[in-house]
């Protein structure tokens, strides 16, 4: 390469770098207005798609599961930007039921202020503050919970998780029903959990940018997480002072951000 051509190449490379940096800067500095942010929940079992009633899944306890229900409540969403500022979604609108059988798999957060968001925090279940507002303070959540079998009764409270099906194991040869229901039972057994998920790609919100955050949700974590829950020992877990908190901790670890899609959308 001649000296002149080498010089021309360096000038071109520098120009491309400046242009790229300028484009990135423009994308974040011109974030104004507000828009929606959508969160999609893709339910799976240890990397395989969750298919109700039709597939079997084997966990590390050598239990073979057929799943016919997988519902849970997510709530109290908070978005965190690059500066550490937090936007708390309005509490009265921040409770959603995800249900595989009812085809409820998305949460749409509306009127999110423009920003460059790096993490999302939310809860699994319904916090005591919300429950103590009484039946009249639950809004649409109460009716939807009743329709999707996410309540025991108003007195007993919400089911934060409803995980049901049948199983066999080395010690259980005939298919046996299992029911894993987890929730809070008064102030003495509060199983509501909050956690923060970092985004692999920043979610950009502006008047013409409406991102989608795609979560991979692994139902296998419920029984096969940090604490192993053996269905062959107890196939029905609803109110259990030992196992219910263990299941709550396991279930809180089933959420992972798979990817973020920053797309243009000016309708909000």
PDB file of C-alpha atoms in Angstrom:
ATOM      1  CA  UNK A   1       0.000   0.000   0.000  1.00  0.00           C
ATOM      2  CA  UNK A   2       1.436   3.390  -1.001  1.00  0.00           C
ATOM      3  CA  UNK A   3       1.848   6.178   1.549  1.00  0.00           C
ATOM      4  CA  UNK A   4      -0.942   8.176  -0.110  1.00  0.00           C
ATOM      5  CA  UNK A   5      -3.373   5.264  -0.079  1.00  0.00           C
ATOM      6  CA  UNK A   6      -2.481   4.456   3.534  1.00  0.00           C
ATOM      7  CA  UNK A   7      -3.210   8.067   4.485  1.00  0.00           C
ATOM      8  CA  UNK A   8      -6.540   8.019   2.637  1.00  0.00           C
ATOM      9  CA  UNK A   9      -7.506   4.772   4.397  1.00  0.00           C
ATOM     10  CA  UNK A  10      -6.766   6.216   7.829  1.00  0.00           C
ATOM     11  CA  UNK A  11      -8.850   9.306   7.075  1.00  0.00           C
ATOM     12  CA  UNK A  12     -11.761   7.106   5.924  1.00  0.00           C
ATOM     13  CA  UNK A  13     -11.542   4.863   9.004  1.00  0.00           C
ATOM     14  CA  UNK A  14     -11.504   7.875  11.319  1.00  0.00           C
ATOM     15  CA  UNK A  15     -14.521   9.320   9.545  1.00  0.00           C
ATOM     16  CA  UNK A  16     -16.466   6.066   9.912  1.00  0.00           C
ATOM     17  CA  UNK A  17     -15.630   5.892  13.621  1.00  0.00           C
ATOM     18  CA  UNK A  18     -16.791   9.458  14.208  1.00  0.00           C
ATOM     19  CA  UNK A  19     -19.975   8.816  12.264  1.00  0.00           C
ATOM     20  CA  UNK A  20     -20.700   5.667  14.295  1.00  0.00           C
ATOM     21  CA  UNK A  21     -20.102   7.459  17.589  1.00  0.00           C
ATOM     22  CA  UNK A  22     -22.216  10.363  16.442  1.00  0.00           C
ATOM     23  CA  UNK A  23     -25.074   8.024  15.496  1.00  0.00           C
ATOM     24  CA  UNK A  24     -24.924   6.295  18.877  1.00  0.00           C
ATOM     25  CA  UNK A  25     -24.853   9.635  20.678  1.00  0.00           C
ATOM     26  CA  UNK A  26     -27.763  10.942  18.648  1.00  0.00           C
ATOM     27  CA  UNK A  27     -29.795   7.821  19.471  1.00  0.00           C
ATOM     28  CA  UNK A  28     -29.490   8.452  23.202  1.00  0.00           C
ATOM     29  CA  UNK A  29     -29.337  12.263  23.329  1.00  0.00           C
ATOM     30  CA  UNK A  30     -32.511  12.711  21.293  1.00  0.00           C
ATOM     31  CA  UNK A  31     -34.704  10.645  23.611  1.00  0.00           C
ATOM     32  CA  UNK A  32     -37.707  12.825  24.337  1.00  0.00           C
ATOM     33  CA  UNK A  33     -41.390  12.323  24.956  1.00  0.00           C
ATOM     34  CA  UNK A  34     -42.821   9.016  26.163  1.00  0.00           C
ATOM     35  CA  UNK A  35     -43.982   5.685  24.779  1.00  0.00           C
ATOM     36  CA  UNK A  36     -44.905   2.116  25.664  1.00  0.00           C
ATOM     37  CA  UNK A  37     -42.502  -0.597  26.788  1.00  0.00           C
ATOM     38  CA  UNK A  38     -43.628  -4.166  26.252  1.00  0.00           C
ATOM     39  CA  UNK A  39     -42.380  -7.176  28.196  1.00  0.00           C
ATOM     40  CA  UNK A  40     -42.906 -10.633  26.696  1.00  0.00           C
ATOM     41  CA  UNK A  41     -42.799 -13.756  28.888  1.00  0.00           C
ATOM     42  CA  UNK A  42     -41.680 -16.862  26.988  1.00  0.00           C
ATOM     43  CA  UNK A  43     -42.334 -19.869  29.206  1.00  0.00           C
ATOM     44  CA  UNK A  44     -40.072 -22.886  28.912  1.00  0.00           C
ATOM     45  CA  UNK A  45     -38.784 -25.886  30.858  1.00  0.00           C
ATOM     46  CA  UNK A  46     -35.011 -26.203  31.074  1.00  0.00           C
ATOM     47  CA  UNK A  47     -34.562 -24.777  27.566  1.00  0.00           C
ATOM     48  CA  UNK A  48     -37.510 -26.519  25.906  1.00  0.00           C
ATOM     49  CA  UNK A  49     -40.777 -24.797  24.984  1.00  0.00           C
ATOM     50  CA  UNK A  50     -43.487 -25.284  27.576  1.00  0.00           C
ATOM     51  CA  UNK A  51     -46.319 -27.163  25.899  1.00  0.00           C
ATOM     52  CA  UNK A  52     -49.292 -27.867  28.122  1.00  0.00           C
ATOM     53  CA  UNK A  53     -50.629 -31.435  28.282  1.00  0.00           C
ATOM     54  CA  UNK A  54     -48.608 -32.671  25.305  1.00  0.00           C
ATOM     55  CA  UNK A  55     -44.935 -32.917  26.313  1.00  0.00           C
ATOM     56  CA  UNK A  56     -43.009 -34.489  29.162  1.00  0.00           C
ATOM     57  CA  UNK A  57     -40.063 -32.941  31.011  1.00  0.00           C
ATOM     58  CA  UNK A  58     -37.519 -34.719  33.191  1.00  0.00           C
ATOM     59  CA  UNK A  59     -35.828 -32.880  36.038  1.00  0.00           C
ATOM     60  CA  UNK A  60     -32.625 -33.699  37.915  1.00  0.00           C
ATOM     61  CA  UNK A  61     -34.674 -35.604  40.494  1.00  0.00           C
ATOM     62  CA  UNK A  62     -35.573 -38.113  37.719  1.00  0.00           C
ATOM     63  CA  UNK A  63     -39.195 -37.051  37.945  1.00  0.00           C
ATOM     64  CA  UNK A  64     -41.031 -36.931  34.613  1.00  0.00           C
ATOM     65  CA  UNK A  65     -43.600 -34.122  34.463  1.00  0.00           C
ATOM     66  CA  UNK A  66     -46.557 -33.409  32.232  1.00  0.00           C
ATOM     67  CA  UNK A  67     -47.633 -29.811  32.860  1.00  0.00           C
ATOM     68  CA  UNK A  68     -51.217 -28.647  32.388  1.00  0.00           C
ATOM     69  CA  UNK A  69     -51.140 -25.270  34.165  1.00  0.00           C
ATOM     70  CA  UNK A  70     -48.503 -22.563  34.602  1.00  0.00           C
ATOM     71  CA  UNK A  71     -49.801 -19.221  35.868  1.00  0.00           C
ATOM     72  CA  UNK A  72     -48.090 -16.504  37.913  1.00  0.00           C
ATOM     73  CA  UNK A  73     -48.532 -12.877  38.972  1.00  0.00           C
ATOM     74  CA  UNK A  74     -45.912 -10.214  38.215  1.00  0.00           C
ATOM     75  CA  UNK A  75     -46.098  -6.748  39.725  1.00  0.00           C
ATOM     76  CA  UNK A  76     -44.535  -3.454  40.831  1.00  0.00           C
ATOM     77  CA  UNK A  77     -42.432  -2.683  37.771  1.00  0.00           C
ATOM     78  CA  UNK A  78     -39.498  -0.266  38.029  1.00  0.00           C
ATOM     79  CA  UNK A  79     -37.228   0.795  35.153  1.00  0.00           C
ATOM     80  CA  UNK A  80     -33.650   1.872  35.877  1.00  0.00           C
ATOM     81  CA  UNK A  81     -31.692   4.095  33.473  1.00  0.00           C
ATOM     82  CA  UNK A  82     -27.974   4.533  32.806  1.00  0.00           C
ATOM     83  CA  UNK A  83     -27.671   7.182  35.534  1.00  0.00           C
ATOM     84  CA  UNK A  84     -29.299   4.964  38.147  1.00  0.00           C
ATOM     85  CA  UNK A  85     -32.556   6.931  38.085  1.00  0.00           C
ATOM     86  CA  UNK A  86     -35.665   4.836  38.677  1.00  0.00           C
ATOM     87  CA  UNK A  87     -39.061   5.184  37.067  1.00  0.00           C
ATOM     88  CA  UNK A  88     -41.714   3.440  39.160  1.00  0.00           C
ATOM     89  CA  UNK A  89     -44.754   2.389  37.180  1.00  0.00           C
ATOM     90  CA  UNK A  90     -48.023   3.551  38.821  1.00  0.00           C
ATOM     91  CA  UNK A  91     -48.761   1.010  41.531  1.00  0.00           C
ATOM     92  CA  UNK A  92     -52.480   0.665  40.888  1.00  0.00           C
ATOM     93  CA  UNK A  93     -51.732  -0.384  37.288  1.00  0.00           C
ATOM     94  CA  UNK A  94     -48.730  -2.571  38.053  1.00  0.00           C
ATOM     95  CA  UNK A  95     -50.241  -6.045  38.597  1.00  0.00           C
ATOM     96  CA  UNK A  96     -50.451  -8.589  35.772  1.00  0.00           C
ATOM     97  CA  UNK A  97     -51.260 -12.279  35.418  1.00  0.00           C
ATOM     98  CA  UNK A  98     -49.218 -14.422  33.040  1.00  0.00           C
ATOM     99  CA  UNK A  99     -51.068 -17.589  32.072  1.00  0.00           C
ATOM    100  CA  UNK A 100     -49.957 -20.201  29.569  1.00  0.00           C
ATOM    101  CA  UNK A 101     -53.443 -21.699  29.273  1.00  0.00           C
ATOM    102  CA  UNK A 102     -55.212 -18.327  28.956  1.00  0.00           C
ATOM    103  CA  UNK A 103     -52.617 -17.089  26.435  1.00  0.00           C
ATOM    104  CA  UNK A 104     -51.621 -14.163  28.654  1.00  0.00           C
ATOM    105  CA  UNK A 105     -47.949 -13.663  27.897  1.00  0.00           C
ATOM    106  CA  UNK A 106     -47.339  -9.909  27.672  1.00  0.00           C
ATOM    107  CA  UNK A 107     -47.187  -6.874  29.908  1.00  0.00           C
ATOM    108  CA  UNK A 108     -47.496  -3.441  28.315  1.00  0.00           C
ATOM    109  CA  UNK A 109     -46.257  -0.525  30.386  1.00  0.00           C
ATOM    110  CA  UNK A 110     -47.730   2.677  28.979  1.00  0.00           C
ATOM    111  CA  UNK A 111     -46.536   6.298  29.063  1.00  0.00           C
ATOM    112  CA  UNK A 112     -42.951   5.442  29.971  1.00  0.00           C
ATOM    113  CA  UNK A 113     -40.803   8.611  29.981  1.00  0.00           C
ATOM    114  CA  UNK A 114     -38.033   8.810  27.400  1.00  0.00           C
ATOM    115  CA  UNK A 115     -34.849   7.204  28.624  1.00  0.00           C
ATOM    116  CA  UNK A 116     -31.965   4.819  28.149  1.00  0.00           C
ATOM    117  CA  UNK A 117     -32.908   1.933  30.444  1.00  0.00           C
ATOM    118  CA  UNK A 118     -30.430  -0.720  31.592  1.00  0.00           C
ATOM    119  CA  UNK A 119     -32.452  -2.820  34.058  1.00  0.00           C
ATOM    120  CA  UNK A 120     -35.945  -3.706  35.184  1.00  0.00           C
ATOM    121  CA  UNK A 121     -37.112  -4.614  38.682  1.00  0.00           C
ATOM    122  CA  UNK A 122     -40.402  -6.311  39.460  1.00  0.00           C
ATOM    123  CA  UNK A 123     -42.052  -8.689  41.885  1.00  0.00           C
ATOM    124  CA  UNK A 124     -43.439 -12.192  41.778  1.00  0.00           C
ATOM    125  CA  UNK A 125     -46.795 -12.104  43.522  1.00  0.00           C
ATOM    126  CA  UNK A 126     -48.813  -9.450  45.327  1.00  0.00           C
ATOM    127  CA  UNK A 127     -47.243  -7.392  48.109  1.00  0.00           C
ATOM    128  CA  UNK A 128     -48.873  -6.928  51.492  1.00  0.00           C
ATOM    129  CA  UNK A 129     -49.513  -3.208  50.855  1.00  0.00           C
ATOM    130  CA  UNK A 130     -51.680  -4.012  47.855  1.00  0.00           C
ATOM    131  CA  UNK A 131     -53.565  -6.827  49.569  1.00  0.00           C
ATOM    132  CA  UNK A 132     -54.287  -4.687  52.625  1.00  0.00           C
ATOM    133  CA  UNK A 133     -56.093  -2.160  50.407  1.00  0.00           C
ATOM    134  CA  UNK A 134     -59.014  -4.562  50.644  1.00  0.00           C
ATOM    135  CA  UNK A 135     -61.176  -6.049  47.912  1.00  0.00           C
ATOM    136  CA  UNK A 136     -62.309  -2.592  46.767  1.00  0.00           C
ATOM    137  CA  UNK A 137     -58.675  -1.549  46.188  1.00  0.00           C
ATOM    138  CA  UNK A 138     -57.708  -4.392  43.848  1.00  0.00           C
ATOM    139  CA  UNK A 139     -59.134  -2.980  40.621  1.00  0.00           C
ATOM    140  CA  UNK A 140     -59.335  -5.486  37.738  1.00  0.00           C
ATOM    141  CA  UNK A 141     -56.750  -7.776  39.346  1.00  0.00           C
ATOM    142  CA  UNK A 142     -59.252  -9.461  41.654  1.00  0.00           C
ATOM    143  CA  UNK A 143     -61.650 -10.451  38.878  1.00  0.00           C
ATOM    144  CA  UNK A 144     -58.866 -11.645  36.568  1.00  0.00           C
ATOM    145  CA  UNK A 145     -57.338 -13.667  39.404  1.00  0.00           C
ATOM    146  CA  UNK A 146     -60.668 -15.395  39.990  1.00  0.00           C
ATOM    147  CA  UNK A 147     -61.044 -16.105  36.253  1.00  0.00           C
ATOM    148  CA  UNK A 148     -57.561 -17.649  35.996  1.00  0.00           C
ATOM    149  CA  UNK A 149     -57.668 -19.636  39.251  1.00  0.00           C
ATOM    150  CA  UNK A 150     -55.131 -17.359  40.963  1.00  0.00           C
ATOM    151  CA  UNK A 151     -56.996 -16.988  44.257  1.00  0.00           C
ATOM    152  CA  UNK A 152     -57.839 -19.392  47.038  1.00  0.00           C
ATOM    153  CA  UNK A 153     -60.399 -16.960  48.454  1.00  0.00           C
ATOM    154  CA  UNK A 154     -60.315 -13.297  49.388  1.00  0.00           C
ATOM    155  CA  UNK A 155     -59.540 -14.223  52.997  1.00  0.00           C
ATOM    156  CA  UNK A 156     -56.750 -16.639  52.032  1.00  0.00           C
ATOM    157  CA  UNK A 157     -55.376 -14.329  49.346  1.00  0.00           C
ATOM    158  CA  UNK A 158     -53.813 -14.610  45.902  1.00  0.00           C
ATOM    159  CA  UNK A 159     -51.954 -17.542  44.432  1.00  0.00           C
ATOM    160  CA  UNK A 160     -48.681 -15.999  43.245  1.00  0.00           C
ATOM    161  CA  UNK A 161     -47.889 -19.203  41.356  1.00  0.00           C
ATOM    162  CA  UNK A 162     -50.184 -21.970  40.112  1.00  0.00           C
ATOM    163  CA  UNK A 163     -48.170 -24.875  38.699  1.00  0.00           C
ATOM    164  CA  UNK A 164     -50.029 -28.133  38.079  1.00  0.00           C
ATOM    165  CA  UNK A 165     -49.811 -31.375  36.157  1.00  0.00           C
ATOM    166  CA  UNK A 166     -48.901 -35.015  36.695  1.00  0.00           C
ATOM    167  CA  UNK A 167     -45.664 -36.905  37.236  1.00  0.00           C
ATOM    168  CA  UNK A 168     -43.948 -40.253  37.554  1.00  0.00           C
ATOM    169  CA  UNK A 169     -40.636 -41.025  39.246  1.00  0.00           C
ATOM    170  CA  UNK A 170     -38.430 -44.000  40.116  1.00  0.00           C
ATOM    171  CA  UNK A 171     -40.642 -44.492  43.199  1.00  0.00           C
ATOM    172  CA  UNK A 172     -44.001 -43.426  41.668  1.00  0.00           C
ATOM    173  CA  UNK A 173     -44.801 -45.624  38.668  1.00  0.00           C
ATOM    174  CA  UNK A 174     -48.380 -44.481  37.996  1.00  0.00           C
ATOM    175  CA  UNK A 175     -49.058 -40.925  36.827  1.00  0.00           C
ATOM    176  CA  UNK A 176     -49.914 -38.860  39.890  1.00  0.00           C
ATOM    177  CA  UNK A 177     -51.324 -35.348  39.976  1.00  0.00           C
ATOM    178  CA  UNK A 178     -49.231 -32.554  41.459  1.00  0.00           C
ATOM    179  CA  UNK A 179     -50.242 -29.049  42.533  1.00  0.00           C
ATOM    180  CA  UNK A 180     -47.782 -26.333  43.487  1.00  0.00           C
ATOM    181  CA  UNK A 181     -49.593 -23.210  44.704  1.00  0.00           C
ATOM    182  CA  UNK A 182     -47.517 -20.466  46.307  1.00  0.00           C
ATOM    183  CA  UNK A 183     -48.637 -17.230  47.912  1.00  0.00           C
ATOM    184  CA  UNK A 184     -48.544 -15.233  51.118  1.00  0.00           C
ATOM    185  CA  UNK A 185     -50.637 -16.225  54.106  1.00  0.00           C
ATOM    186  CA  UNK A 186     -50.896 -13.286  56.450  1.00  0.00           C
ATOM    187  CA  UNK A 187     -47.911 -11.331  57.682  1.00  0.00           C
ATOM    188  CA  UNK A 188     -46.338 -14.467  59.176  1.00  0.00           C
ATOM    189  CA  UNK A 189     -45.664 -16.094  55.782  1.00  0.00           C
ATOM    190  CA  UNK A 190     -44.880 -13.381  53.217  1.00  0.00           C
ATOM    191  CA  UNK A 191     -43.636 -15.061  50.034  1.00  0.00           C
ATOM    192  CA  UNK A 192     -43.690 -11.975  47.793  1.00  0.00           C
ATOM    193  CA  UNK A 193     -40.297 -11.616  46.043  1.00  0.00           C
ATOM    194  CA  UNK A 194     -38.700  -8.722  44.119  1.00  0.00           C
ATOM    195  CA  UNK A 195     -35.639  -8.969  41.885  1.00  0.00           C
ATOM    196  CA  UNK A 196     -33.686  -6.876  39.362  1.00  0.00           C
ATOM    197  CA  UNK A 197     -32.801  -8.072  35.864  1.00  0.00           C
ATOM    198  CA  UNK A 198     -30.072  -6.354  33.871  1.00  0.00           C
ATOM    199  CA  UNK A 199     -30.780  -5.847  30.175  1.00  0.00           C
ATOM    200  CA  UNK A 200     -28.196  -7.237  27.707  1.00  0.00           C
ATOM    201  CA  UNK A 201     -29.034  -4.309  25.394  1.00  0.00           C
ATOM    202  CA  UNK A 202     -30.294  -0.965  26.677  1.00  0.00           C
ATOM    203  CA  UNK A 203     -33.996  -0.360  26.112  1.00  0.00           C
ATOM    204  CA  UNK A 204     -34.470   3.016  24.393  1.00  0.00           C
ATOM    205  CA  UNK A 205     -37.758   4.827  24.924  1.00  0.00           C
ATOM    206  CA  UNK A 206     -38.780   8.008  23.141  1.00  0.00           C
ATOM    207  CA  UNK A 207     -41.753   9.412  21.273  1.00  0.00           C
ATOM    208  CA  UNK A 208     -40.846   7.173  18.313  1.00  0.00           C
ATOM    209  CA  UNK A 209     -39.071   4.276  20.055  1.00  0.00           C
ATOM    210  CA  UNK A 210     -41.122   1.579  21.809  1.00  0.00           C
ATOM    211  CA  UNK A 211     -38.898  -1.325  22.942  1.00  0.00           C
ATOM    212  CA  UNK A 212     -39.784  -4.944  23.601  1.00  0.00           C
ATOM    213  CA  UNK A 213     -38.027  -6.777  26.438  1.00  0.00           C
ATOM    214  CA  UNK A 214     -38.124 -10.529  25.873  1.00  0.00           C
ATOM    215  CA  UNK A 215     -37.907 -12.681  29.006  1.00  0.00           C
ATOM    216  CA  UNK A 216     -37.103 -16.379  29.035  1.00  0.00           C
ATOM    217  CA  UNK A 217     -38.953 -17.999  31.946  1.00  0.00           C
ATOM    218  CA  UNK A 218     -37.797 -21.436  33.094  1.00  0.00           C
ATOM    219  CA  UNK A 219     -40.508 -23.349  34.970  1.00  0.00           C
ATOM    220  CA  UNK A 220     -37.963 -26.031  35.802  1.00  0.00           C
ATOM    221  CA  UNK A 221     -36.550 -23.716  38.479  1.00  0.00           C
ATOM    222  CA  UNK A 222     -39.680 -24.150  40.616  1.00  0.00           C
ATOM    223  CA  UNK A 223     -38.810 -27.713  41.620  1.00  0.00           C
ATOM    224  CA  UNK A 224     -35.236 -28.004  40.373  1.00  0.00           C
ATOM    225  CA  UNK A 225     -33.735 -24.702  41.507  1.00  0.00           C
ATOM    226  CA  UNK A 226     -31.532 -23.834  44.462  1.00  0.00           C
ATOM    227  CA  UNK A 227     -33.635 -26.102  46.687  1.00  0.00           C
ATOM    228  CA  UNK A 228     -34.779 -29.424  45.237  1.00  0.00           C
ATOM    229  CA  UNK A 229     -38.509 -30.013  45.772  1.00  0.00           C
ATOM    230  CA  UNK A 230     -39.404 -33.712  45.436  1.00  0.00           C
ATOM    231  CA  UNK A 231     -42.930 -34.360  44.225  1.00  0.00           C
ATOM    232  CA  UNK A 232     -42.514 -37.979  45.266  1.00  0.00           C
ATOM    233  CA  UNK A 233     -42.293 -36.714  48.874  1.00  0.00           C
ATOM    234  CA  UNK A 234     -45.189 -34.270  48.648  1.00  0.00           C
ATOM    235  CA  UNK A 235     -47.192 -33.810  45.445  1.00  0.00           C
ATOM    236  CA  UNK A 236     -49.473 -31.058  46.745  1.00  0.00           C
ATOM    237  CA  UNK A 237     -47.841 -27.954  48.230  1.00  0.00           C
ATOM    238  CA  UNK A 238     -50.105 -25.034  49.100  1.00  0.00           C
ATOM    239  CA  UNK A 239     -49.528 -23.744  52.605  1.00  0.00           C
ATOM    240  CA  UNK A 240     -46.265 -25.173  53.892  1.00  0.00           C
ATOM    241  CA  UNK A 241     -44.073 -23.255  56.323  1.00  0.00           C
ATOM    242  CA  UNK A 242     -40.927 -24.947  54.981  1.00  0.00           C
ATOM    243  CA  UNK A 243     -41.534 -25.683  51.301  1.00  0.00           C
ATOM    244  CA  UNK A 244     -43.558 -22.575  50.351  1.00  0.00           C
ATOM    245  CA  UNK A 245     -40.690 -20.129  51.074  1.00  0.00           C
ATOM    246  CA  UNK A 246     -38.274 -22.472  49.270  1.00  0.00           C
ATOM    247  CA  UNK A 247     -40.540 -22.550  46.210  1.00  0.00           C
ATOM    248  CA  UNK A 248     -40.879 -18.749  46.311  1.00  0.00           C
ATOM    249  CA  UNK A 249     -37.087 -18.385  46.245  1.00  0.00           C
ATOM    250  CA  UNK A 250     -36.746 -20.962  43.454  1.00  0.00           C
ATOM    251  CA  UNK A 251     -39.472 -19.312  41.359  1.00  0.00           C
ATOM    252  CA  UNK A 252     -37.926 -15.848  41.675  1.00  0.00           C
ATOM    253  CA  UNK A 253     -34.877 -17.227  39.827  1.00  0.00           C
ATOM    254  CA  UNK A 254     -36.822 -18.463  36.803  1.00  0.00           C
ATOM    255  CA  UNK A 255     -36.726 -15.085  34.979  1.00  0.00           C
ATOM    256  CA  UNK A 256     -33.938 -14.104  32.575  1.00  0.00           C
ATOM    257  CA  UNK A 257     -33.772 -11.355  29.932  1.00  0.00           C
ATOM    258  CA  UNK A 258     -33.078 -13.054  26.607  1.00  0.00           C
ATOM    259  CA  UNK A 259     -32.941  -9.978  24.383  1.00  0.00           C
ATOM    260  CA  UNK A 260     -34.255  -6.444  23.833  1.00  0.00           C
ATOM    261  CA  UNK A 261     -35.727  -5.193  20.581  1.00  0.00           C
ATOM    262  CA  UNK A 262     -35.599  -1.441  20.071  1.00  0.00           C
ATOM    263  CA  UNK A 263     -38.171  -0.721  17.397  1.00  0.00           C
ATOM    264  CA  UNK A 264     -39.868   2.377  16.104  1.00  0.00           C
ATOM    265  CA  UNK A 265     -43.475   2.808  17.126  1.00  0.00           C
ATOM    266  CA  UNK A 266     -45.117   6.200  17.382  1.00  0.00           C
ATOM    267  CA  UNK A 267     -48.582   4.857  18.259  1.00  0.00           C
ATOM    268  CA  UNK A 268     -48.996   4.933  22.022  1.00  0.00           C
TER     269      UNK A 268
END
